Short mmCIF file of C-alpha atoms and ligand atoms in Angstrom, two decimals:
data_model
loop_
_atom_site.label_atom_id
_atom_site.label_comp_id
_atom_site.label_asym_id
_atom_site.label_seq_id
_atom_site.Cartn_x
_atom_site.Cartn_y
_atom_site.Cartn_z
CA UNK Q 272 17.40 -12.58 16.88
CA UNK Q 273 21.07 -12.73 15.99
CA UNK Q 274 22.39 -13.88 12.63
CA UNK Q 275 26.07 -14.68 12.14
CA UNK Q 276 28.32 -14.05 9.17
CA UNK Q 277 27.33 -17.16 7.23
CA UNK Q 278 23.64 -16.46 7.76
CA UNK Q 279 24.03 -13.08 6.04
CA UNK Q 280 26.84 -14.32 3.77
CA UNK Q 281 25.08 -13.80 0.40
CA UNK Q 282 22.16 -11.66 -0.85
CA UNK Q 283 20.05 -14.82 -0.99
CA UNK Q 284 20.83 -15.57 2.65
CA UNK Q 285 20.02 -12.00 3.60
CA UNK Q 286 16.60 -12.43 2.01
CA UNK Q 287 16.06 -15.63 3.95
CA UNK Q 288 16.99 -13.82 7.15
CA UNK Q 289 14.41 -11.14 6.34
CA UNK Q 290 11.84 -13.89 5.79
CA UNK Q 291 12.60 -15.27 9.26
CA UNK Q 292 12.59 -12.00 11.14
CA UNK Q 293 9.29 -10.83 9.69
CA UNK Q 294 7.39 -14.01 10.56
CA UNK Q 295 6.37 -12.80 13.98
CA UNK Q 296 4.08 -9.82 14.38
CA UNK Q 297 5.81 -8.92 17.67
CA UNK Q 298 8.43 -6.17 17.49
CA UNK Q 299 11.77 -7.89 16.94
CA UNK Q 300 15.28 -6.71 17.69
CA UNK Q 301 17.77 -8.07 15.17
CA UNK Q 302 21.56 -8.23 15.61
CA UNK Q 303 23.67 -8.90 12.52
CA UNK Q 304 27.29 -9.85 11.96
CA UNK Q 305 29.33 -8.73 9.00
CA UNK Q 306 29.00 -10.86 5.85
CA UNK Q 307 31.24 -13.90 6.26
CA UNK Q 308 34.87 -13.23 5.43
CA UNK Q 309 34.52 -9.46 5.72
CA UNK Q 310 35.95 -9.03 9.22
CA UNK Q 311 38.93 -11.19 8.21
CA UNK Q 312 39.49 -8.93 5.19
CA UNK Q 313 39.28 -5.85 7.40
CA UNK Q 314 41.86 -7.38 9.75
CA UNK Q 315 44.10 -7.97 6.73
CA UNK Q 316 43.66 -4.39 5.54
CA UNK Q 317 44.64 -3.15 8.99
CA UNK Q 318 47.63 -5.44 9.02
CA UNK Q 319 48.91 -3.92 5.77
CA UNK Q 320 48.29 -0.43 7.10
CA UNK Q 321 50.26 -1.16 10.27
CA UNK Q 322 53.09 -2.25 7.99
CA UNK Q 323 52.66 0.97 5.95
CA UNK Q 324 51.98 -1.12 2.83
CA UNK Q 325 49.23 1.02 1.33
CA UNK Q 326 49.27 -0.91 -1.93
CA UNK Q 327 48.52 -4.17 -0.10
CA UNK Q 328 45.68 -2.49 1.78
CA UNK Q 329 44.26 -0.85 -1.35
CA UNK Q 330 44.23 -4.14 -3.23
CA UNK Q 331 42.06 -5.79 -0.60
CA UNK Q 332 39.81 -2.74 -0.31
CA UNK Q 333 39.23 -2.77 -4.08
CA UNK Q 334 38.53 -6.49 -4.18
CA UNK Q 335 36.11 -6.28 -1.29
CA UNK Q 336 34.33 -3.31 -2.84
CA UNK Q 337 33.83 -5.20 -6.11
CA UNK Q 338 32.40 -8.11 -4.19
CA UNK Q 339 29.86 -5.88 -2.43
CA UNK Q 340 28.92 -4.07 -5.62
CA UNK Q 341 27.99 -7.41 -7.17
CA UNK Q 342 25.46 -8.04 -4.44
CA UNK Q 343 23.35 -4.99 -5.28
CA UNK Q 344 21.58 -6.37 -8.36
CA UNK Q 345 20.76 -9.56 -6.55
CA UNK Q 346 19.43 -7.94 -3.40
CA UNK Q 347 17.31 -5.03 -4.62
CA UNK Q 348 14.67 -4.87 -7.31
CA UNK Q 349 14.06 -1.13 -7.48
CA UNK Q 350 16.60 1.33 -8.85
CA UNK Q 351 15.84 3.64 -5.92
CA UNK Q 352 17.19 1.23 -3.30
CA UNK Q 353 19.92 -0.09 -5.56
CA UNK Q 354 21.27 3.42 -6.06
CA UNK Q 355 20.86 4.43 -2.44
CA UNK Q 356 22.77 1.37 -1.27
CA UNK Q 357 25.36 1.71 -4.01
CA UNK Q 358 26.12 5.24 -2.86
CA UNK Q 359 26.33 4.07 0.73
CA UNK Q 360 28.78 1.30 -0.14
CA UNK Q 361 30.93 3.64 -2.31
CA UNK Q 362 31.14 6.09 0.60
CA UNK Q 363 32.06 3.27 2.96
CA UNK Q 364 34.92 2.09 0.74
CA UNK Q 365 36.17 5.62 0.15
CA UNK Q 366 36.17 5.99 3.91
CA UNK Q 367 38.28 2.82 4.16
CA UNK Q 368 40.63 4.25 1.53
CA UNK Q 369 41.08 7.41 3.59
CA UNK Q 370 42.95 5.30 6.19
CA UNK Q 371 45.74 4.66 3.69
CA UNK Q 372 46.68 8.33 3.96
CA UNK Q 373 46.90 8.76 7.72
CA UNK Q 374 48.95 7.47 10.61
CA UNK Q 375 47.64 4.06 11.57
CA UNK Q 376 47.14 3.03 15.19
CA UNK Q 377 44.96 0.55 17.08
CA UNK Q 378 42.31 3.26 17.26
CA UNK Q 379 42.04 3.38 13.45
CA UNK Q 380 42.07 -0.41 13.33
CA UNK Q 381 38.96 -0.60 15.49
CA UNK Q 382 37.20 1.91 13.28
CA UNK Q 383 38.04 -0.22 10.24
CA UNK Q 384 36.88 -3.44 11.92
CA UNK Q 385 33.53 -1.81 12.67
CA UNK Q 386 32.68 -1.24 9.01
CA UNK Q 387 31.74 -4.87 8.23
CA UNK Q 388 28.73 -4.81 10.54
CA UNK Q 389 27.87 -1.25 9.54
CA UNK Q 390 27.68 -2.34 5.88
CA UNK Q 391 25.71 -5.56 6.43
CA UNK Q 392 23.11 -3.88 8.66
CA UNK Q 393 22.59 -1.07 6.15
CA UNK Q 394 22.16 -3.54 3.30
CA UNK Q 395 19.56 -5.58 5.19
CA UNK Q 396 17.72 -2.50 6.48
CA UNK Q 397 17.48 -1.11 2.96
CA UNK Q 398 16.17 -4.42 1.69
CA UNK Q 399 13.44 -4.50 4.35
CA UNK Q 400 12.51 -0.90 3.60
CA UNK Q 401 12.28 -1.76 -0.08
CA UNK Q 402 9.94 -4.61 0.88
CA UNK Q 403 7.79 -2.15 2.85
CA UNK Q 404 8.58 -3.52 6.32
CA UNK Q 405 8.54 -0.94 9.11
CA UNK Q 406 12.22 -1.11 9.95
CA UNK Q 407 14.72 1.12 11.74
CA UNK Q 408 18.48 0.77 11.96
CA UNK Q 409 19.78 1.68 15.41
CA UNK Q 410 23.53 2.18 15.62
CA UNK Q 411 25.08 -0.09 18.25
CA UNK Q 412 27.62 2.70 18.76
CA UNK Q 413 24.83 4.71 20.43
CA UNK Q 414 23.99 2.18 23.12
CA UNK Q 415 26.51 -0.66 23.44
CA UNK Q 416 29.42 0.42 25.58
CA UNK Q 417 32.25 -1.12 27.57
CA UNK Q 418 33.60 0.14 30.88
CA UNK Q 419 37.18 0.95 31.93
CA UNK Q 420 37.93 -2.77 32.30
CA UNK Q 421 36.76 -3.35 28.71
CA UNK Q 422 33.76 -5.29 30.05
CA UNK Q 423 30.27 -4.49 28.80
CA UNK Q 424 28.72 -1.68 30.83
CA UNK Q 425 25.41 -3.41 31.41
CA UNK Q 426 23.63 -0.55 33.15
CA UNK Q 427 24.55 1.83 30.36
CA UNK Q 428 23.39 -0.66 27.74
CA UNK Q 429 20.09 -1.22 29.51
CA UNK Q 430 19.39 2.46 29.95
CA UNK Q 431 20.33 3.45 26.41
CA UNK Q 432 18.82 0.46 24.59
CA UNK Q 433 15.54 1.11 26.41
CA UNK Q 434 15.72 4.78 25.50
CA UNK Q 435 16.32 3.92 21.84
CA UNK Q 436 13.19 1.77 21.84
CA UNK Q 437 11.11 4.38 23.64
CA UNK Q 438 12.26 7.11 21.27
CA UNK Q 439 11.39 4.96 18.26
CA UNK Q 440 8.10 3.24 18.98
CA UNK Q 441 5.94 1.45 16.43
CA UNK Q 442 8.55 -0.27 14.33
CA UNK Q 443 8.26 -3.94 13.52
CA UNK Q 444 11.97 -4.55 13.09
CA UNK Q 445 14.85 -2.92 14.98
CA UNK Q 446 18.20 -3.72 13.42
CA UNK Q 447 21.60 -3.20 14.98
CA UNK Q 448 25.22 -4.27 14.56
CA UNK Q 449 26.73 -7.09 16.54
CA UNK Q 450 30.34 -6.96 17.76
CA UNK Q 451 30.87 -3.18 17.64
CA UNK Q 452 30.57 -0.75 20.54
CA UNK Q 453 32.15 2.27 22.12
CA UNK Q 454 34.58 2.03 25.02
CA UNK Q 455 34.54 4.00 28.27
CA UNK Q 456 36.23 6.92 26.47
CA UNK Q 457 33.63 7.05 23.72
CA UNK Q 458 35.99 5.61 21.09
CA UNK Q 459 34.84 2.97 18.61
CA UNK Q 460 35.75 -0.47 19.90
CA UNK Q 461 34.48 -4.04 19.73
CA UNK Q 462 33.58 -7.06 21.86
CA UNK Q 463 36.37 -9.20 20.32
CA UNK Q 464 36.10 -11.63 17.42
CA UNK Q 465 32.87 -13.57 17.33
CA UNK Q 466 31.35 -10.96 19.65
CA UNK Q 467 28.00 -10.62 17.91
CA UNK Q 468 26.52 -13.37 20.08
CA UNK Q 469 27.58 -11.33 23.06
CA UNK Q 470 25.88 -8.21 21.67
CA UNK Q 471 22.66 -10.16 21.15
CA UNK Q 472 22.68 -11.59 24.67
CA UNK Q 473 23.46 -8.21 26.21
CA UNK Q 474 20.63 -6.49 24.36
CA UNK Q 475 18.18 -9.35 24.92
CA UNK Q 476 18.98 -9.27 28.62
CA UNK Q 477 18.88 -5.47 28.80
CA UNK Q 478 15.46 -5.30 27.16
CA UNK Q 479 14.12 -8.33 29.04
CA UNK Q 480 13.23 -9.96 25.73
CA UNK Q 481 10.95 -12.92 25.65
CA UNK Q 482 13.79 -14.95 24.19
CA UNK Q 483 17.25 -14.49 22.67
CA UNK Q 484 17.65 -16.43 19.44
CA UNK Q 485 21.10 -17.14 18.06
CA UNK Q 486 20.79 -18.28 14.43
CA UNK Q 487 23.77 -20.10 12.97
CA UNK Q 488 24.33 -22.84 10.40
CA UNK Q 489 23.97 -25.86 12.69
CA UNK Q 490 20.81 -27.14 14.36
CA UNK Q 491 21.68 -26.30 17.95
CA UNK Q 492 24.42 -27.38 20.32
CA UNK Q 493 25.36 -31.00 19.64
CA UNK Q 494 26.11 -33.60 22.29
CA UNK Q 495 29.60 -34.01 20.86
CA UNK Q 496 31.79 -32.35 18.24
CA UNK Q 497 30.14 -33.16 14.88
CA UNK Q 498 33.41 -32.45 13.05
CA UNK Q 499 35.15 -35.26 14.92
CA UNK Q 500 32.54 -37.76 16.05
CA UNK Q 501 29.89 -39.67 14.12
CA UNK Q 502 26.19 -39.67 15.02
CA UNK Q 503 26.11 -36.59 17.20
CA UNK Q 504 22.69 -35.22 18.11
CA UNK Q 505 21.45 -31.75 18.97
CA UNK Q 506 20.82 -31.32 22.71
CA UNK Q 507 17.22 -30.09 23.16
CA UNK Q 508 17.79 -28.27 26.44
CA UNK Q 509 20.74 -27.01 28.50
CA UNK Q 510 20.97 -25.34 31.87
CA UNK Q 511 22.78 -21.96 31.66
CA UNK Q 512 25.76 -23.32 33.60
CA UNK Q 513 26.06 -26.35 31.33
CA UNK Q 514 25.99 -24.19 28.21
CA UNK Q 515 28.65 -21.89 29.66
CA UNK Q 516 30.98 -24.85 30.36
CA UNK Q 517 30.40 -26.29 26.89
CA UNK Q 518 31.02 -22.97 25.18
CA UNK Q 519 34.17 -22.39 27.17
CA UNK Q 520 35.47 -25.91 26.66
CA UNK Q 521 35.25 -25.89 22.92
CA UNK Q 522 31.69 -26.06 21.58
CA UNK Q 523 32.11 -23.58 18.72
CA UNK Q 524 28.47 -22.65 18.39
CA UNK Q 525 28.25 -19.96 21.05
CA UNK Q 526 30.65 -17.33 22.31
CA UNK Q 527 31.59 -18.37 25.90
CA UNK Q 528 31.06 -14.99 27.58
CA UNK Q 529 27.53 -14.42 26.38
CA UNK Q 530 25.64 -16.79 28.69
CA UNK Q 531 26.10 -14.64 31.82
CA UNK Q 532 23.94 -11.63 30.92
CA UNK Q 533 21.10 -13.89 29.73
CA UNK Q 534 21.37 -16.00 32.85
CA UNK Q 535 21.25 -13.01 35.21
CA UNK Q 536 18.28 -11.55 33.38
CA UNK Q 537 16.59 -14.96 33.23
CA UNK Q 538 16.07 -14.66 29.48
CA UNK Q 539 16.25 -18.02 27.68
CA UNK Q 540 18.67 -18.39 24.77
CA UNK Q 541 17.62 -20.50 21.81
CA UNK Q 542 20.12 -21.76 19.24
CA UNK Q 543 18.59 -22.21 15.80
CA UNK Q 544 19.63 -23.12 12.28
CA UNK Q 545 19.15 -20.67 9.41
CA UNK Q 546 19.50 -23.51 6.90
CA UNK Q 547 16.77 -25.53 8.63
CA UNK Q 548 14.56 -23.05 10.47
CA UNK Q 549 11.97 -25.58 11.60
CA UNK Q 550 14.52 -27.75 13.47
CA UNK Q 551 13.93 -27.38 17.24
CA UNK Q 552 17.55 -26.43 18.04
CA UNK Q 553 18.68 -26.01 21.64
CA UNK Q 554 17.06 -23.98 24.37
CA UNK Q 555 19.30 -22.73 27.18
CA UNK Q 556 17.40 -21.74 30.30
CA UNK Q 557 17.27 -21.94 34.08
CA UNK Q 558 15.88 -25.44 34.25
CA UNK Q 559 18.07 -28.21 35.51
CA UNK Q 560 17.20 -31.64 34.16
CA UNK Q 561 18.19 -33.90 37.00
CA UNK Q 562 20.25 -36.96 36.36
CA UNK Q 563 21.20 -36.45 32.73
CA UNK Q 564 24.54 -36.17 30.99
CA UNK Q 565 24.06 -33.66 28.22
CA UNK Q 566 27.15 -33.29 26.10
CA UNK Q 567 30.88 -33.60 25.58
CA UNK Q 568 33.21 -30.92 24.25
CA UNK Q 569 36.94 -30.66 23.65
CA UNK Q 570 39.35 -27.79 23.97
CA UNK Q 571 42.55 -28.12 21.95
CA UNK Q 572 45.95 -26.54 22.32
CA UNK Q 573 46.35 -27.26 26.00
CA UNK Q 574 49.67 -27.36 27.83
CA UNK Q 575 50.04 -29.30 31.09
CA UNK Q 576 52.54 -28.15 33.66
CA UNK Q 577 53.41 -30.34 36.62
CA UNK Q 578 55.30 -29.02 39.64
CA UNK Q 579 56.50 -31.67 42.05
CA UNK Q 580 58.14 -30.93 45.35
CA UNK Q 581 58.65 -32.73 48.58
CA UNK Q 582 58.59 -29.27 50.11
CA UNK Q 583 54.86 -29.17 49.46
CA UNK Q 584 54.42 -32.00 51.93
CA UNK Q 585 52.64 -30.59 54.98
CA UNK Q 586 53.54 -27.04 53.94
CA UNK Q 587 51.05 -24.25 53.49
CA UNK Q 588 51.26 -21.46 50.94
CA UNK Q 589 52.73 -23.65 48.22
CA UNK Q 590 49.75 -23.32 45.89
CA UNK Q 591 49.62 -19.59 46.41
CA UNK Q 592 53.25 -19.22 45.33
CA UNK Q 593 52.62 -21.33 42.26
CA UNK Q 594 49.47 -19.47 41.28
CA UNK Q 595 51.12 -16.09 41.82
CA UNK Q 596 53.59 -16.88 39.08
CA UNK Q 597 50.75 -17.50 36.62
CA UNK Q 598 49.11 -14.31 37.77
CA UNK Q 599 52.28 -12.29 37.22
CA UNK Q 600 52.29 -13.43 33.60
CA UNK Q 601 48.54 -12.88 33.16
CA UNK Q 602 48.15 -16.53 32.19
CA UNK Q 603 44.93 -18.12 33.28
CA UNK Q 604 44.70 -21.69 34.47
CA UNK Q 605 41.89 -23.91 33.21
CA UNK Q 606 42.26 -27.07 35.26
CA UNK Q 607 44.08 -27.98 38.46
CA UNK Q 608 44.86 -31.31 40.12
CA UNK Q 609 46.77 -31.52 43.36
CA UNK Q 610 48.32 -34.18 45.50
CA UNK Q 611 50.39 -33.94 48.63
CA UNK Q 612 53.63 -33.77 46.66
CA UNK Q 613 52.70 -31.98 43.51
CA UNK Q 614 50.29 -29.97 41.45
CA UNK Q 615 49.38 -30.12 37.76
CA UNK Q 616 47.73 -27.24 35.95
CA UNK Q 617 46.69 -26.61 32.37
CA UNK Q 618 46.97 -23.41 30.37
CA UNK Q 619 46.05 -22.51 26.80
CA UNK Q 620 48.08 -19.34 26.46
CA UNK Q 621 51.73 -20.29 25.97
CA UNK Q 622 53.07 -16.80 25.32
CA UNK Q 623 54.87 -16.59 28.69
CA UNK Q 624 55.57 -20.28 29.13
CA UNK Q 625 59.37 -19.98 29.29
CA UNK Q 626 59.24 -17.32 32.01
CA UNK Q 627 56.63 -19.23 33.98
CA UNK Q 628 58.66 -22.45 33.93
CA UNK Q 629 61.77 -20.55 34.89
CA UNK Q 630 60.10 -19.11 37.99
CA UNK Q 631 58.31 -22.32 38.93
CA UNK Q 632 61.67 -24.06 39.19
CA UNK Q 633 62.24 -22.20 42.47
CA UNK Q 634 59.53 -24.31 44.03
CA UNK Q 635 59.87 -27.76 42.51
CA UNK Q 636 60.68 -29.99 39.60
CA UNK Q 637 58.77 -28.84 36.57
CA UNK Q 638 57.67 -30.91 33.61
CA UNK Q 639 55.68 -29.71 30.62
CA UNK Q 640 53.54 -31.56 28.08
CA UNK Q 641 52.22 -29.88 24.93
CA UNK Q 642 49.49 -30.81 22.48
CA UNK Q 643 47.04 -31.87 25.11
CA UNK Q 644 43.26 -31.64 24.98
CA UNK Q 645 40.71 -31.01 27.72
CA UNK Q 646 37.66 -33.21 27.27
CA UNK Q 647 34.75 -31.93 29.24
CA UNK Q 648 31.62 -33.93 30.05
CA UNK Q 649 28.68 -31.74 31.00
CA UNK Q 650 25.41 -32.55 32.70
CA UNK Q 651 23.82 -32.88 36.09
CA UNK Q 652 26.73 -34.43 37.93
CA UNK Q 653 25.42 -33.63 41.37
CA UNK Q 654 27.00 -35.98 43.90
CA UNK Q 655 23.53 -37.31 44.74
CA UNK Q 656 23.56 -38.99 41.35
CA UNK Q 657 25.88 -41.84 42.05
CA UNK Q 658 27.84 -43.40 39.23
CA UNK Q 659 28.20 -40.74 36.53
CA UNK Q 660 31.92 -40.32 36.99
CA UNK Q 661 32.23 -44.09 36.83
CA UNK Q 662 30.41 -44.19 33.49
CA UNK Q 663 32.60 -41.43 32.08
CA UNK Q 664 35.80 -43.03 33.41
CA UNK Q 665 34.74 -46.43 32.16
CA UNK Q 666 34.40 -45.07 28.64
CA UNK Q 667 38.08 -44.12 28.79
CA UNK Q 668 39.45 -47.38 30.07
CA UNK Q 669 41.62 -47.88 26.96
CA UNK Q 670 42.92 -44.31 26.87
CA UNK Q 671 45.87 -42.83 28.77
CA UNK Q 672 44.37 -40.00 30.84
CA UNK Q 673 46.77 -37.34 32.08
CA UNK Q 674 44.49 -35.42 34.49
CA UNK Q 675 40.92 -35.74 35.82
CA UNK Q 676 38.96 -32.95 37.44
CA UNK Q 677 35.66 -33.62 39.18
CA UNK Q 678 33.80 -31.70 41.85
CA UNK Q 679 34.77 -28.16 40.80
CA UNK Q 680 31.17 -27.63 39.80
CA UNK Q 681 28.12 -29.86 39.74
CA UNK Q 682 28.00 -29.75 35.98
CA UNK Q 683 31.32 -30.91 34.70
CA UNK Q 684 33.91 -33.66 34.78
CA UNK Q 685 37.03 -32.96 32.74
CA UNK Q 686 39.81 -35.17 31.43
CA UNK Q 687 43.12 -34.19 29.88
CA UNK Q 688 44.35 -36.51 27.15
CA UNK Q 689 46.95 -36.26 24.39
CA UNK Q 690 45.84 -34.65 21.15
CA UNK Q 691 46.47 -37.89 19.25
CA UNK Q 692 43.89 -39.60 21.50
CA UNK Q 693 41.26 -36.89 21.11
CA UNK Q 694 39.11 -38.50 18.43
CA UNK Q 695 38.91 -41.91 20.05
CA UNK Q 696 38.26 -40.32 23.46
CA UNK Q 697 35.33 -38.28 22.13
CA UNK Q 698 33.98 -41.26 20.21
CA UNK Q 699 34.29 -43.57 23.24
CA UNK Q 700 32.39 -41.07 25.41
CA UNK Q 701 29.65 -40.71 22.80
CA UNK Q 702 29.35 -44.49 22.47
CA UNK Q 703 29.08 -44.96 26.22
CA UNK Q 704 27.07 -41.95 27.35
CA UNK Q 705 24.65 -41.27 24.52
CA UNK Q 706 23.28 -44.60 23.35
N1 LIG M 1379 32.18 -10.02 12.52
C1 LIG M 1379 32.83 -10.33 13.76
C2 LIG M 1379 33.79 -11.47 13.57
O1 LIG M 1379 33.90 -12.02 12.49
C3 LIG M 1379 31.87 -10.59 14.87
C4 LIG M 1379 30.96 -11.80 14.70
O2 LIG M 1379 30.78 -12.30 13.60
O3 LIG M 1379 30.43 -12.25 15.69
O4 LIG M 1379 34.47 -11.82 14.49
MG1 MG M 1380 30.69 -15.16 13.66
#
């Protein structure tokens, strides 16, 4: 069971989490994020330290410490656990202060970023112990590790997570930190922002859990973006591939990378709502529901680049040359459309755009459009099911569509539209596909 920052955002929420995790009598592995806002504060502290502004860093450290100290009275009832946790938090903040006196590098930054999860897991563990629940805190730094490519080292995680469980039998609750890990050199590192979902899926897959539950503050993955579109509904079930496309193309509820380990291990992932625990949420598993369109998601901040050249006509190797330029600048391409005289691609990382355009000009006439959005429709779009693309296209008959991609997988049809048309595009798709 994984709980995000909002779900452990106050002492009251922490208690509710403890209520949820102790419902089952089965041993449960629990992954926690830092309390909401904490990782952002730690990033800010690091930023000041990079700039050698120790006063700026100290101010945030002090403010954050005061905030944590206030939680103690609310969370614990006995002076024993209040004092124990108070000492722990004081030590943590003194540790943070020690970074204002040393040379600051990215190594120190990662150590600082790790403290949010270390604090939240200690607070919750102490609370459970105070309540008399058989609980153990296992440090993620002892068994979550990345390899030399900064990818999770799955074999290592499986071996060491299993060993941790075998060495500590007979606990009801096993708590660990999301997000944080060690790298291939044994240094403290992390799985990038929002990485706690990834931790949960890696551990759930490594231990062959019955189920991986991701608890957030929304009742599952919705069939469209609830911040933009009216009357969205939670999707009861998604195929792994569908969930991966939705997460990548904008559905904020799940970190895009975390589906793979669960899929390979065949462990279902259930998305649930801490604020409404009895809501069914969304289950992501290996079942494909034939003939259904499941959901729509949008990815903002897209740039379209079109390269047109009569030299492409009947030539081979044109696409390779174009793609090599993107590769040189480590810029990944999301969508591609080709014709005999041109190719359009989309990117979301603009940091090398000027260089890329400059080099592309060797091969054709280049035009660029910013502020575009990829709208992705996900479901069973197998070519046997005639007519889905027509339904999706029909919904957009009033909207200028810049690119369409269909056939790349059996689960997705994507459209690129201008940002100013995003809301009406999403609404039109909802109105057509989900009524
Ligand atoms: N605390 C980390 C972050 O805010 C990881 C997470 O919450 O998933 O990015
Ligand atoms: Mg989070």
